[in-house]
Amino acid sequence: MEKIFNNTQVAFSLKTDTELDRAYFLFKMIDNEPLVRIGTAVTNFAIKAHLPVEGLIRATVFDHFCGGVNENDCLTVVDKMYTKGVSSVLDYSVEGKEEEAQFDAALEMTLKTIEFAKEREAIPFAVFKPTGFGRFELYEKLGENQKLNADEQAEWNRVIERFDTVCKAAHQKNVALLIDGEESWMQDAADDLVTDMMRKYNKEKAIVFNTLQMYRWDRLDYLSKLHDLAKTEGFYIGMKLVRGAYMEKEMKRAEEKGYPSPICVSKEATDINYDAAVHYMIEHLETMAIFAGTHNEESSYKLMELMQQKNISKNDDRIWFGQLYGMSDNISYNLAAHGYNVAKYLPFGPVRDVMPYLIRRAEENTSVAGQTSRELTLIKTERDRRKGK
């Protein structure tokens, strides 16, 4: 397999020299773990104290990792990326809400992004988080098989209704819908709900996609059982495969509560698990569609090789590669340049409301070995290339 991810000219073709300098500065800061901790604390304090820091945040970290403050604001970025064949997934990244009015607002925003996707070839997917539509504690209680009281049951019925409303809209408008994964102790309830939506709306093809976080050692077994169910009941499986985003939180909770950690024993075991899930889905592509969300070059090459071995077209609409906006441009843009289906997650929302997402991004980058240093090396290579060195 030809190695394509080191072509920095293609990777950063949309970035001006100034944007490249900003990216280098940001990843240099993120590479310093104590600095990330201090920066996070200061930013949280500034926002809670209503200090006028939004302009600074917007001009630096926000504009690098986010598409804009609202969906229309994102269109400039969407159109620009699509000139290079990279699609967008508009991700309303407002996290940690707890009230019914906020859940209804998230529902309306998701419906709006489905409408956006229907009208624009550059936006092939819509997306939402389960906890965008209902309280975390409610999912958790159901996942632990606790009985809901009457008020909670009414609340859960509203969550089901929100899920059904967006999945129905996605089905009617023929827009694929990604549903993000979250913490393991609430995920069972979300999984059951998403499976119900697949039963209902994935009769002809995969419209509704769940997410498997492959740093969990039980997810391949879950996929296999879901496949058996899908064969029996006659529906297609849509699945976004990622490594996972809550590792430290997962291990800490398992230790505190004294249960076996749901996380694979090592990074290597996670990589093996991820690639095995990709392989399984490609083997059963006639009834599945895969969104391979990965910043890992080796996993990307392995999927490309599998496609080649099985004579699957590079632009087969059942296979998508996905990365986050502001990261791994070397993977996204080089894949697109070679004709593969690629989509960037493009977060958006009011600056203050998106800060929890941005802080999580910074913390993840410091905890994933090699991620930040790889970004820095690629940016430095491109800066040197442009200077003629």
Tab-separated table of C-alpha atoms in Angstrom:
chain	number	residue	atom	x	y	z
A	1	MET	CA	0.000	0.000	0.000
A	2	GLU	CA	1.433	3.354	-1.089
A	3	LYS	CA	2.208	5.597	1.900
A	4	ILE	CA	0.327	8.837	1.263
A	5	PHE	CA	-0.010	10.582	4.637
A	6	ASN	CA	3.332	12.421	4.642
A	7	ASN	CA	2.364	14.768	1.811
A	8	THR	CA	2.133	18.029	3.769
A	9	GLN	CA	1.548	20.133	0.655
A	10	VAL	CA	-1.786	18.358	0.137
A	11	ALA	CA	-2.519	18.172	3.874
A	12	PHE	CA	-2.234	21.925	4.474
A	13	SER	CA	-3.193	23.228	1.047
A	14	LEU	CA	-6.100	25.233	2.523
A	15	LYS	CA	-4.038	26.821	5.300
A	16	THR	CA	-2.446	30.228	4.894
A	17	ASP	CA	0.996	30.826	6.395
A	18	THR	CA	-0.687	32.675	9.280
A	19	GLU	CA	-3.079	29.779	9.964
A	20	LEU	CA	-0.179	27.350	9.837
A	21	ASP	CA	1.726	29.475	12.381
A	22	ARG	CA	-1.334	29.548	14.639
A	23	ALA	CA	-1.680	25.765	14.412
A	24	TYR	CA	1.984	25.327	15.342
A	25	PHE	CA	1.583	27.671	18.322
A	26	LEU	CA	-1.564	25.836	19.529
A	27	PHE	CA	-0.104	22.335	19.322
A	28	LYS	CA	3.092	23.554	20.959
A	29	MET	CA	0.985	24.697	23.920
A	30	ILE	CA	-1.092	21.486	23.955
A	31	ASP	CA	2.161	19.480	23.965
A	32	ASN	CA	2.869	20.895	27.429
A	33	GLU	CA	0.656	19.011	29.911
A	34	PRO	CA	1.098	21.394	32.878
A	35	LEU	CA	0.292	24.292	30.555
A	36	VAL	CA	-2.924	22.560	29.426
A	37	ARG	CA	-3.947	22.055	33.073
A	38	ILE	CA	-3.237	25.675	33.964
A	39	GLY	CA	-4.848	26.979	30.768
A	40	THR	CA	-7.967	24.896	31.379
A	41	ALA	CA	-8.330	26.189	34.947
A	42	VAL	CA	-7.782	29.815	33.898
A	43	THR	CA	-10.220	29.529	30.980
A	44	ASN	CA	-12.910	27.936	33.155
A	45	PHE	CA	-12.467	30.680	35.739
A	46	ALA	CA	-12.589	33.442	33.108
A	47	ILE	CA	-15.800	32.088	31.589
A	48	LYS	CA	-17.520	31.572	34.955
A	49	ALA	CA	-16.480	35.061	36.028
A	50	HIS	CA	-17.822	36.438	32.711
A	51	LEU	CA	-14.486	37.993	31.854
A	52	PRO	CA	-14.220	39.250	28.244
A	53	VAL	CA	-12.125	36.372	26.895
A	54	GLU	CA	-14.381	35.191	24.062
A	55	GLY	CA	-12.540	37.231	21.418
A	56	LEU	CA	-9.191	35.709	22.379
A	57	ILE	CA	-10.626	32.169	22.496
A	58	ARG	CA	-12.380	32.687	19.166
A	59	ALA	CA	-9.233	33.914	17.444
A	60	THR	CA	-7.094	31.004	18.668
A	61	VAL	CA	-8.337	27.612	19.838
A	62	PHE	CA	-11.989	28.044	18.742
A	63	ASP	CA	-11.278	28.918	15.119
A	64	HIS	CA	-8.761	26.089	14.836
A	65	PHE	CA	-11.070	23.338	16.153
A	66	CYS	CA	-14.555	24.727	15.363
A	67	GLY	CA	-16.480	25.776	12.273
A	68	GLY	CA	-18.353	28.708	13.778
A	69	VAL	CA	-20.882	29.879	16.359
A	70	ASN	CA	-23.911	28.680	14.368
A	71	GLU	CA	-24.670	26.480	11.381
A	72	ASN	CA	-24.605	29.329	8.834
A	73	ASP	CA	-21.278	30.487	10.236
A	74	CYS	CA	-19.856	27.057	9.298
A	75	LEU	CA	-20.680	27.267	5.604
A	76	THR	CA	-17.496	29.104	4.645
A	77	VAL	CA	-15.419	26.281	6.161
A	78	VAL	CA	-17.727	23.591	4.716
A	79	ASP	CA	-17.455	24.976	1.182
A	80	LYS	CA	-13.715	25.541	1.472
A	81	MET	CA	-12.991	21.961	2.594
A	82	TYR	CA	-15.246	20.548	-0.092
A	83	THR	CA	-13.114	22.168	-2.807
A	84	LYS	CA	-10.558	19.509	-1.795
A	85	GLY	CA	-13.138	16.721	-1.612
A	86	VAL	CA	-13.417	16.706	2.198
A	87	SER	CA	-17.012	16.633	3.459
A	88	SER	CA	-18.327	17.977	6.783
A	89	VAL	CA	-20.390	16.644	9.663
A	90	LEU	CA	-21.943	19.625	11.459
A	91	ASP	CA	-21.625	18.809	15.162
A	92	TYR	CA	-23.541	21.006	17.613
A	93	SER	CA	-20.978	20.624	20.402
A	94	VAL	CA	-22.828	22.068	23.362
A	95	GLU	CA	-22.313	19.628	26.247
A	96	GLY	CA	-23.479	19.018	29.787
A	97	LYS	CA	-27.035	20.376	29.600
A	98	GLU	CA	-29.654	19.122	32.038
A	99	GLU	CA	-32.989	20.780	31.306
A	100	GLU	CA	-35.897	19.821	29.060
A	101	ALA	CA	-35.837	23.138	27.211
A	102	GLN	CA	-32.143	22.590	26.406
A	103	PHE	CA	-32.839	19.064	25.140
A	104	ASP	CA	-35.627	20.412	22.937
A	105	ALA	CA	-33.243	23.089	21.629
A	106	ALA	CA	-30.670	20.383	20.776
A	107	LEU	CA	-33.410	18.449	18.973
A	108	GLU	CA	-34.334	21.507	16.908
A	109	MET	CA	-30.689	22.145	16.060
A	110	THR	CA	-30.206	18.511	14.967
A	111	LEU	CA	-33.299	18.716	12.754
A	112	LYS	CA	-31.867	21.893	11.263
A	113	THR	CA	-28.544	20.181	10.474
A	114	ILE	CA	-30.441	17.294	8.822
A	115	GLU	CA	-32.177	19.860	6.625
A	116	PHE	CA	-28.768	21.452	5.903
A	117	ALA	CA	-27.355	18.046	4.968
A	118	LYS	CA	-30.280	17.287	2.660
A	119	GLU	CA	-29.597	20.485	0.715
A	120	ARG	CA	-25.802	20.195	0.504
A	121	GLU	CA	-23.704	17.466	-1.038
A	122	ALA	CA	-20.795	18.651	1.123
A	123	ILE	CA	-22.646	17.580	4.308
A	124	PRO	CA	-23.425	13.841	4.014
A	125	PHE	CA	-24.148	13.183	7.712
A	126	ALA	CA	-25.938	14.716	10.682
A	127	VAL	CA	-24.961	13.882	14.278
A	128	PHE	CA	-26.051	14.151	17.901
A	129	LYS	CA	-25.063	12.903	21.352
A	130	PRO	CA	-27.526	10.804	23.405
A	131	THR	CA	-27.072	13.138	26.389
A	132	GLY	CA	-27.989	16.042	24.120
A	133	PHE	CA	-31.536	14.626	24.209
A	134	GLY	CA	-31.825	13.509	27.834
A	135	ARG	CA	-30.233	13.480	31.266
A	136	PHE	CA	-27.143	11.343	31.782
A	137	GLU	CA	-28.550	9.980	35.081
A	138	LEU	CA	-31.620	8.668	33.292
A	139	TYR	CA	-29.536	6.599	30.854
A	140	GLU	CA	-27.399	5.438	33.771
A	141	LYS	CA	-30.389	4.296	35.816
A	142	LEU	CA	-31.843	2.351	32.891
A	143	GLY	CA	-28.445	0.853	32.112
A	144	GLU	CA	-28.291	-0.469	35.681
A	145	ASN	CA	-31.804	-1.939	35.302
A	146	GLN	CA	-33.237	0.309	37.977
A	147	LYS	CA	-36.960	0.973	37.858
A	148	LEU	CA	-37.931	4.500	36.852
A	149	ASN	CA	-40.558	6.355	38.842
A	150	ALA	CA	-43.566	7.842	37.026
A	151	ASP	CA	-41.915	11.228	36.422
A	152	GLU	CA	-38.712	9.612	35.179
A	153	GLN	CA	-40.663	7.290	32.883
A	154	ALA	CA	-42.452	10.293	31.373
A	155	GLU	CA	-39.062	11.980	30.968
A	156	TRP	CA	-37.608	8.890	29.281
A	157	ASN	CA	-40.587	8.715	26.931
A	158	ARG	CA	-39.694	12.234	25.812
A	159	VAL	CA	-36.097	11.097	25.154
A	160	ILE	CA	-37.413	8.231	23.004
A	161	GLU	CA	-39.642	10.701	21.159
A	162	ARG	CA	-36.674	13.008	20.424
A	163	PHE	CA	-34.642	10.088	19.080
A	164	ASP	CA	-37.542	8.946	16.940
A	165	THR	CA	-38.206	12.460	15.615
A	166	VAL	CA	-34.631	12.911	14.320
A	167	CYS	CA	-34.271	9.353	13.013
A	168	LYS	CA	-37.585	9.661	11.169
A	169	ALA	CA	-36.504	13.004	9.665
A	170	ALA	CA	-33.140	11.520	8.614
A	171	HIS	CA	-34.914	8.565	7.010
A	172	GLN	CA	-37.416	10.762	5.164
A	173	LYS	CA	-34.674	13.065	3.869
A	174	ASN	CA	-32.230	10.216	3.157
A	175	VAL	CA	-29.518	11.725	5.381
A	176	ALA	CA	-27.237	9.358	7.330
A	177	LEU	CA	-27.338	10.075	11.080
A	178	LEU	CA	-24.402	9.435	13.435
A	179	ILE	CA	-25.187	8.960	17.133
A	180	ASP	CA	-22.107	9.470	19.283
A	181	GLY	CA	-20.898	7.108	22.010
A	182	GLU	CA	-20.449	8.205	25.613
A	183	GLU	CA	-19.448	6.724	28.985
A	184	SER	CA	-19.878	2.959	29.379
A	185	TRP	CA	-22.170	3.199	32.404
A	186	MET	CA	-24.821	5.040	30.417
A	187	GLN	CA	-24.150	3.455	27.022
A	188	ASP	CA	-26.286	0.308	27.433
A	189	ALA	CA	-29.513	2.329	27.526
A	190	ALA	CA	-28.357	4.416	24.549
A	191	ASP	CA	-27.379	1.258	22.619
A	192	ASP	CA	-30.821	-0.296	23.169
A	193	LEU	CA	-32.526	2.879	21.995
A	194	VAL	CA	-30.337	3.204	18.884
A	195	THR	CA	-30.945	-0.465	18.041
A	196	ASP	CA	-34.696	0.218	18.159
A	197	MET	CA	-34.134	3.092	15.718
A	198	MET	CA	-32.101	0.825	13.395
A	199	ARG	CA	-34.920	-1.733	13.450
A	200	LYS	CA	-37.339	0.965	12.403
A	201	TYR	CA	-35.367	3.087	9.942
A	202	ASN	CA	-32.581	0.846	8.560
A	203	LYS	CA	-34.833	-1.512	6.601
A	204	GLU	CA	-33.484	-0.565	3.151
A	205	LYS	CA	-29.985	0.627	4.075
A	206	ALA	CA	-28.019	2.100	6.992
A	207	ILE	CA	-29.432	5.518	7.884
A	208	VAL	CA	-29.006	5.389	11.681
A	209	PHE	CA	-25.410	4.825	12.873
A	210	ASN	CA	-24.453	3.934	16.428
A	211	THR	CA	-20.885	4.376	17.755
A	212	LEU	CA	-18.566	1.663	19.042
A	213	GLN	CA	-15.687	2.819	21.242
A	214	MET	CA	-13.137	0.119	20.571
A	215	TYR	CA	-10.989	0.818	23.638
A	216	ARG	CA	-13.731	-1.227	25.325
A	217	TRP	CA	-12.817	-4.911	25.139
A	218	ASP	CA	-16.483	-6.006	24.892
A	219	ARG	CA	-17.437	-4.067	21.753
A	220	LEU	CA	-16.500	-6.628	19.101
A	221	ASP	CA	-18.691	-9.185	20.849
A	222	TYR	CA	-21.474	-6.583	20.988
A	223	LEU	CA	-21.147	-5.986	17.229
A	224	SER	CA	-21.309	-9.712	16.486
A	225	LYS	CA	-24.495	-10.127	18.573
A	226	LEU	CA	-26.054	-7.064	16.949
A	227	HIS	CA	-25.252	-8.598	13.563
A	228	ASP	CA	-27.070	-11.801	14.548
A	229	LEU	CA	-30.071	-9.728	15.610
A	230	ALA	CA	-29.994	-7.701	12.375
A	231	LYS	CA	-29.919	-10.881	10.275
A	232	THR	CA	-32.858	-12.340	12.191
A	233	GLU	CA	-34.960	-9.171	12.110
A	234	GLY	CA	-33.918	-7.868	8.707
A	235	PHE	CA	-32.260	-4.486	9.214
A	236	TYR	CA	-28.951	-2.894	8.201
A	237	ILE	CA	-26.247	-1.857	10.662
A	238	GLY	CA	-24.631	1.568	10.528
A	239	MET	CA	-21.640	1.949	12.824
A	240	LYS	CA	-19.091	4.615	13.558
A	241	LEU	CA	-15.913	3.007	14.881
A	242	VAL	CA	-13.657	5.067	17.157
A	243	ARG	CA	-11.050	4.205	19.729
A	244	GLY	CA	-12.757	6.228	22.475
A	245	ALA	CA	-12.686	9.492	24.363
A	246	TYR	CA	-13.252	8.813	28.064
A	247	MET	CA	-10.431	6.446	29.002
A	248	GLU	CA	-9.143	8.108	32.159
A	249	LYS	CA	-12.668	8.681	33.462
A	250	GLU	CA	-13.588	5.044	32.717
A	251	MET	CA	-10.579	3.578	34.519
A	252	LYS	CA	-10.977	5.907	37.505
A	253	ARG	CA	-14.643	4.991	37.996
A	254	ALA	CA	-13.943	1.255	37.672
A	255	GLU	CA	-11.249	1.561	40.341
A	256	GLU	CA	-13.424	3.636	42.672
A	257	LYS	CA	-16.421	1.302	42.373
A	258	GLY	CA	-14.410	-1.912	42.340
A	259	TYR	CA	-15.501	-3.448	39.040
A	260	PRO	CA	-13.278	-4.700	36.189
A	261	SER	CA	-12.190	-1.901	33.873
A	262	PRO	CA	-14.122	-1.909	30.580
A	263	ILE	CA	-10.988	-0.592	28.840
A	264	CYS	CA	-8.520	-2.805	26.934
A	265	VAL	CA	-5.345	-3.623	28.844
A	266	SER	CA	-3.084	-1.669	26.502
A	267	LYS	CA	-2.945	0.695	23.554
A	268	GLU	CA	-1.854	-2.258	21.403
A	269	ALA	CA	-4.916	-4.278	22.482
A	270	THR	CA	-7.149	-1.311	21.575
A	271	ASP	CA	-5.519	-1.056	18.137
A	272	ILE	CA	-6.058	-4.783	17.537
A	273	ASN	CA	-9.679	-4.483	18.683
A	274	TYR	CA	-10.322	-1.493	16.417
A	275	ASP	CA	-8.821	-3.134	13.338
A	276	ALA	CA	-10.726	-6.371	14.059
A	277	ALA	CA	-14.023	-4.464	14.117
A	278	VAL	CA	-13.165	-2.775	10.798
A	279	HIS	CA	-12.315	-6.171	9.312
A	280	TYR	CA	-15.567	-7.704	10.607
A	281	MET	CA	-17.651	-4.916	9.085
A	282	ILE	CA	-15.890	-5.089	5.719
A	283	GLU	CA	-16.503	-8.860	5.671
A	284	HIS	CA	-20.235	-8.169	6.106
A	285	LEU	CA	-20.491	-4.996	4.041
A	286	GLU	CA	-23.578	-6.282	2.242
A	287	THR	CA	-25.584	-5.521	5.404
A	288	MET	CA	-23.403	-2.852	7.031
A	289	ALA	CA	-22.043	0.658	6.553
A	290	ILE	CA	-18.932	1.901	8.338
A	291	PHE	CA	-17.755	5.344	9.404
A	292	ALA	CA	-14.137	4.755	10.415
A	293	GLY	CA	-13.423	7.592	12.821
A	294	THR	CA	-9.684	7.425	13.323
A	295	HIS	CA	-6.573	9.595	13.592
A	296	ASN	CA	-4.421	6.486	13.338
A	297	GLU	CA	-2.461	6.192	10.106
A	298	GLU	CA	-1.918	2.424	10.368
A	299	SER	CA	-5.643	1.728	10.843
A	300	SER	CA	-6.398	3.919	7.842
A	301	TYR	CA	-3.902	2.037	5.691
A	302	LYS	CA	-5.352	-1.302	6.829
A	303	LEU	CA	-8.856	-0.255	5.791
A	304	MET	CA	-7.523	0.974	2.439
A	305	GLU	CA	-5.785	-2.403	1.936
A	306	LEU	CA	-8.954	-4.335	2.803
A	307	MET	CA	-10.905	-2.299	0.268
A	308	GLN	CA	-8.252	-2.982	-2.353
A	309	GLN	CA	-8.163	-6.719	-1.626
A	310	LYS	CA	-11.934	-6.993	-1.949
A	311	ASN	CA	-12.134	-4.763	-5.023
A	312	ILE	CA	-14.335	-2.269	-3.193
A	313	SER	CA	-14.509	1.092	-4.913
A	314	LYS	CA	-12.731	3.930	-3.095
A	315	ASN	CA	-15.916	5.990	-3.143
A	316	ASP	CA	-18.310	3.199	-2.093
A	317	ASP	CA	-20.894	5.098	-0.040
A	318	ARG	CA	-20.951	2.383	2.651
A	319	ILE	CA	-17.396	3.267	3.718
A	320	TRP	CA	-16.346	6.644	5.120
A	321	PHE	CA	-13.170	7.809	6.840
A	322	GLY	CA	-13.644	10.486	9.497
A	323	GLN	CA	-11.420	12.851	11.473
A	324	LEU	CA	-11.973	15.889	13.671
A	325	TYR	CA	-11.649	19.376	12.257
A	326	GLY	CA	-8.296	20.897	13.203
A	327	MET	CA	-6.538	17.544	13.485
A	328	SER	CA	-4.968	14.924	11.204
A	329	ASP	CA	-5.293	16.978	8.026
A	330	ASN	CA	-2.525	14.777	6.612
A	331	ILE	CA	-4.947	11.834	6.732
A	332	SER	CA	-8.134	13.639	5.660
A	333	TYR	CA	-6.855	15.622	2.686
A	334	ASN	CA	-4.572	12.929	1.312
A	335	LEU	CA	-7.374	10.341	1.482
A	336	ALA	CA	-9.716	12.746	-0.334
A	337	ALA	CA	-7.036	13.498	-2.954
A	338	HIS	CA	-6.887	9.747	-3.672
A	339	GLY	CA	-10.660	9.469	-4.108
A	340	TYR	CA	-11.829	8.074	-0.746
A	341	ASN	CA	-14.942	9.259	1.110
A	342	VAL	CA	-13.771	11.554	3.927
A	343	ALA	CA	-15.717	13.696	6.379
A	344	LYS	CA	-14.463	16.028	9.079
A	345	TYR	CA	-16.463	16.486	12.290
A	346	LEU	CA	-17.058	20.241	12.329
A	347	PRO	CA	-18.071	21.383	15.833
A	348	PHE	CA	-20.057	24.587	16.232
A	349	GLY	CA	-21.957	26.544	18.875
A	350	PRO	CA	-21.613	29.659	21.050
A	351	VAL	CA	-18.002	30.086	22.207
A	352	ARG	CA	-18.806	29.750	25.919
A	353	ASP	CA	-21.008	26.692	25.406
A	354	VAL	CA	-18.432	24.899	23.253
A	355	MET	CA	-15.591	25.347	25.780
A	356	PRO	CA	-16.153	21.962	27.522
A	357	TYR	CA	-15.693	20.308	24.113
A	358	LEU	CA	-12.526	22.325	23.378
A	359	ILE	CA	-11.056	21.541	26.794
A	360	ARG	CA	-11.717	17.833	26.192
A	361	ARG	CA	-9.924	18.112	22.832
A	362	ALA	CA	-6.863	19.666	24.481
A	363	GLU	CA	-6.826	17.056	27.260
A	364	GLU	CA	-7.182	14.196	24.773
A	365	ASN	CA	-4.296	15.504	22.709
A	366	THR	CA	-2.027	15.543	25.744
A	367	SER	CA	-3.059	12.010	26.786
A	368	VAL	CA	-2.810	10.304	23.352
A	369	ALA	CA	0.819	9.364	22.917
A	370	GLY	CA	2.398	10.874	19.839
A	371	GLN	CA	-0.692	12.730	18.573
A	372	THR	CA	0.502	16.255	19.284
A	373	SER	CA	4.144	15.652	18.355
A	374	ARG	CA	3.010	14.185	15.016
A	375	GLU	CA	0.907	17.309	14.317
A	376	LEU	CA	3.868	19.516	15.198
A	377	THR	CA	6.272	17.559	12.985
A	378	LEU	CA	3.908	17.755	9.999
A	379	ILE	CA	3.302	21.499	10.471
A	380	LYS	CA	7.031	22.158	10.823
A	381	THR	CA	7.713	20.132	7.648
A	382	GLU	CA	5.192	22.202	5.701
A	383	ARG	CA	6.494	25.501	7.065
A	384	ASP	CA	10.019	24.494	6.019
A	385	ARG	CA	8.771	23.398	2.595
A	386	ARG	CA	7.127	26.770	2.023
A	387	LYS	CA	10.300	28.575	3.041
A	388	GLY	CA	12.181	26.503	0.470
A	389	LYS	CA	14.347	24.680	2.989
